[in-house]
Each structure stands twice: as structure tokens, then as C-alpha cells.
Amino acid sequence: SKLKVPPRVFVPTFWIGNGNSWDYLHAFTKSRHLSAIEIRELSELGVEFGAHGHSHCPLSHMSERKIREELTRSKETLEDVVGEPIQSLAYPYGMVNQRVLTIASEVGYTSGYTMALPHSADTLLQQGRIPVYSLDTVGTLSAKLPGQF
């Protein structure tokens, strides 16, 4: 809010309201993912939500049927919660391949994000992103913004 950067939060929909069990930042203390009510309230305040798969498993390791299921279920679940179309996707663990890109497009995603930093060679479905973590402060977030590298 201070930096006037609109947040976009990527949600693994199976985990809505459940504890976080994979993030290295929470190895010693578990945290709870946002609930459906919290997601809806934040959306109404202007937070943009995107999908992060349903189960937060690496999509590039799955069959085409399973990729389609993960991406469709995640998109539809999140659309039901926020009440508007979900078009962005952050690939779990940043892992993506051509099969995932093709299916993401077919399912209706128009933008996709990896774990790499933004680069001039990025495409709409394979963009770098600047991650924000619970340990970030206004200072570390400010340093991550474009022009600050």
C-alpha cells in the first residue's frame, strides 16, 4: 500500500484455509493459508488473485490429463470464490514446459509466471516475477521493484 504496488496473490486451491506444509519459511512454524472468506474480502479490497494449481505439485511432471485437471480445477475453484474470471497462473515451484504452456492457454489462462526474474525474452504465459515473502519488509520489497536492481 505504501509503495502503491497492487498485490497479486497466487492460490493453490486445495490448500485454501489449510496449513502450509511445504514452504521452507514455515519449516519450524506452520501457517494457515487464506480462507475462502478472506480471499473474497481481499478481492473486494482490490487484491488480484491468480491460480497456483490445485494441489501445488510440479505440473511439468504430470500427464496431460492431470495437468488439465489441476489447472481447470484451480481456475474454477478460485473463480467461484472471487466471483470473477481468473486469468493468471503462477506455476508451482516455477516449473513449466511446453505441455504445461499449451494446456494453460487452452484452459483459459492469459498470463503465467515462473520463479525466474523478469527478462526481455519473457512471453505472456512464461514471465518472470518478483516474489514477495512473509519475511519481506517495506525496504526489501522496495529494493525488489523495477529500477532497483
Short mmCIF file of C-alpha atoms in Angstrom, two decimals:
data_model
loop_
_atom_site.label_atom_id
_atom_site.label_comp_id
_atom_site.label_asym_id
_atom_site.label_seq_id
_atom_site.Cartn_x
_atom_site.Cartn_y
_atom_site.Cartn_z
CA SER A 1 0.00 0.00 0.00
CA LYS A 2 2.80 2.45 0.91
CA LEU A 3 4.59 1.69 -2.35
CA LYS A 4 1.36 1.78 -4.38
CA VAL A 5 2.05 -1.69 -5.80
CA PRO A 6 -1.17 -3.64 -6.34
CA PRO A 7 -0.70 -7.15 -4.93
CA ARG A 8 -1.39 -10.32 -6.84
CA VAL A 9 -1.69 -13.45 -4.72
CA PHE A 10 -1.44 -16.92 -6.27
CA VAL A 11 -3.55 -19.54 -4.52
CA PRO A 12 -3.14 -23.33 -4.56
CA THR A 13 -6.85 -24.04 -4.19
CA PHE A 14 -6.67 -27.40 -2.40
CA TRP A 15 -4.91 -25.59 0.44
CA ILE A 16 -7.50 -22.80 0.94
CA GLY A 17 -7.91 -22.47 4.71
CA ASN A 18 -5.44 -25.30 5.38
CA GLY A 19 -1.93 -25.26 6.88
CA ASN A 20 1.17 -24.67 4.80
CA SER A 21 3.31 -27.79 4.71
CA TRP A 22 5.89 -27.14 2.02
CA ASP A 23 7.30 -23.61 2.26
CA TYR A 24 10.82 -23.53 3.67
CA LEU A 25 9.93 -20.34 5.56
CA HIS A 26 7.47 -22.36 7.61
CA ALA A 27 9.69 -25.34 8.40
CA PHE A 28 9.55 -24.65 12.13
CA THR A 29 6.27 -22.77 12.43
CA LYS A 30 3.22 -23.67 10.41
CA SER A 31 0.95 -21.01 8.99
CA ARG A 32 -2.55 -21.23 7.59
CA HIS A 33 -3.43 -20.34 4.02
CA LEU A 34 -6.14 -17.76 3.43
CA SER A 35 -9.71 -18.99 3.82
CA ALA A 36 -12.31 -18.56 1.08
CA ILE A 37 -13.90 -15.73 3.08
CA GLU A 38 -10.54 -13.95 3.47
CA ILE A 39 -9.80 -14.34 -0.25
CA ARG A 40 -13.21 -12.90 -1.14
CA GLU A 41 -12.78 -9.96 1.26
CA LEU A 42 -9.28 -9.17 -0.02
CA SER A 43 -10.51 -9.39 -3.61
CA GLU A 44 -13.20 -6.83 -2.79
CA LEU A 45 -10.43 -4.55 -1.45
CA GLY A 46 -8.57 -4.74 -4.78
CA VAL A 47 -6.15 -7.62 -4.25
CA GLU A 48 -5.86 -9.56 -7.51
CA PHE A 49 -5.85 -13.33 -7.24
CA GLY A 50 -4.31 -15.84 -9.60
CA ALA A 51 -4.16 -19.62 -9.66
CA HIS A 52 -1.25 -21.69 -8.38
CA GLY A 53 -2.50 -25.12 -9.40
CA HIS A 54 -4.87 -27.10 -7.23
CA SER A 55 -2.51 -29.28 -5.19
CA HIS A 56 0.74 -27.24 -5.56
CA CYS A 57 2.50 -30.12 -7.30
CA PRO A 58 5.01 -29.59 -10.15
CA LEU A 59 2.86 -29.51 -13.29
CA SER A 60 5.73 -30.37 -15.63
CA HIS A 61 5.97 -33.84 -14.03
CA MET A 62 2.31 -34.71 -14.68
CA SER A 63 0.42 -36.34 -17.51
CA GLU A 64 -1.52 -34.07 -19.86
CA ARG A 65 -4.80 -35.22 -18.29
CA LYS A 66 -3.56 -34.42 -14.78
CA ILE A 67 -2.17 -31.01 -15.84
CA ARG A 68 -5.54 -30.11 -17.37
CA GLU A 69 -7.36 -31.29 -14.23
CA GLU A 70 -5.06 -29.30 -11.91
CA LEU A 71 -5.31 -26.10 -13.96
CA THR A 72 -9.05 -26.32 -14.60
CA ARG A 73 -9.93 -27.16 -11.00
CA SER A 74 -7.74 -24.38 -9.66
CA LYS A 75 -9.19 -21.80 -12.05
CA GLU A 76 -12.83 -22.79 -11.47
CA THR A 77 -12.47 -23.00 -7.68
CA LEU A 78 -10.87 -19.58 -7.43
CA GLU A 79 -13.42 -18.05 -9.82
CA ASP A 80 -16.19 -19.38 -7.56
CA VAL A 81 -14.53 -17.75 -4.53
CA VAL A 82 -13.79 -14.31 -6.00
CA GLY A 83 -16.71 -14.17 -8.42
CA GLU A 84 -14.70 -13.07 -11.43
CA PRO A 85 -12.54 -14.64 -14.15
CA ILE A 86 -9.09 -15.87 -13.15
CA GLN A 87 -6.61 -15.43 -15.97
CA SER A 88 -3.19 -15.51 -14.30
CA LEU A 89 -1.25 -18.51 -13.06
CA ALA A 90 2.00 -18.95 -11.14
CA TYR A 91 3.45 -22.35 -11.91
CA PRO A 92 4.12 -24.30 -8.69
CA TYR A 93 7.85 -24.19 -7.96
CA GLY A 94 8.18 -22.17 -11.19
CA MET A 95 8.35 -25.41 -13.16
CA VAL A 96 6.89 -25.24 -16.66
CA ASN A 97 7.35 -26.93 -20.03
CA GLN A 98 5.65 -26.72 -23.42
CA ARG A 99 2.87 -29.17 -22.46
CA VAL A 100 2.00 -27.03 -19.44
CA LEU A 101 2.09 -23.82 -21.53
CA THR A 102 -0.21 -25.29 -24.17
CA ILE A 103 -2.74 -26.62 -21.67
CA ALA A 104 -2.68 -23.40 -19.62
CA SER A 105 -3.62 -21.47 -22.75
CA GLU A 106 -6.34 -23.97 -23.70
CA VAL A 107 -7.86 -23.81 -20.20
CA GLY A 108 -8.08 -20.02 -20.43
CA TYR A 109 -5.06 -18.53 -18.69
CA THR A 110 -3.65 -15.47 -20.44
CA SER A 111 -0.59 -14.91 -18.23
CA GLY A 112 1.75 -17.31 -16.46
CA TYR A 113 4.66 -16.75 -14.09
CA THR A 114 7.81 -18.71 -13.31
CA MET A 115 10.29 -18.22 -10.44
CA ALA A 116 12.84 -16.51 -12.68
CA LEU A 117 13.28 -12.76 -12.55
CA PRO A 118 11.58 -10.79 -15.35
CA HIS A 119 13.52 -10.86 -18.64
CA SER A 120 13.08 -9.26 -22.05
CA ALA A 121 12.59 -12.72 -23.63
CA ASP A 122 9.53 -13.45 -21.46
CA THR A 123 6.23 -14.37 -23.13
CA LEU A 124 2.76 -13.77 -21.69
CA LEU A 125 2.47 -17.35 -20.44
CA GLN A 126 6.08 -17.62 -19.30
CA GLN A 127 7.01 -14.46 -17.42
CA GLY A 128 9.49 -13.92 -14.66
CA ARG A 129 8.18 -12.46 -11.44
CA ILE A 130 9.39 -10.80 -8.31
CA PRO A 131 8.29 -12.91 -5.35
CA VAL A 132 7.23 -11.40 -2.04
CA TYR A 133 7.63 -13.44 1.11
CA SER A 134 6.37 -13.12 4.68
CA LEU A 135 9.87 -12.08 5.76
CA ASP A 136 9.94 -9.10 3.36
CA THR A 137 9.79 -5.60 4.76
CA VAL A 138 8.88 -2.34 3.03
CA GLY A 139 12.63 -1.88 2.49
CA THR A 140 13.27 -5.29 0.92
CA LEU A 141 10.11 -5.01 -1.18
CA SER A 142 11.12 -1.55 -2.40
CA ALA A 143 14.53 -2.94 -3.41
CA LYS A 144 12.84 -5.64 -5.50
CA LEU A 145 10.84 -3.18 -7.61
CA PRO A 146 11.85 -2.42 -11.22
CA GLY A 147 14.71 0.04 -11.48
CA GLN A 148 16.06 -1.02 -8.10
CA PHE A 149 18.20 -3.99 -9.20
#
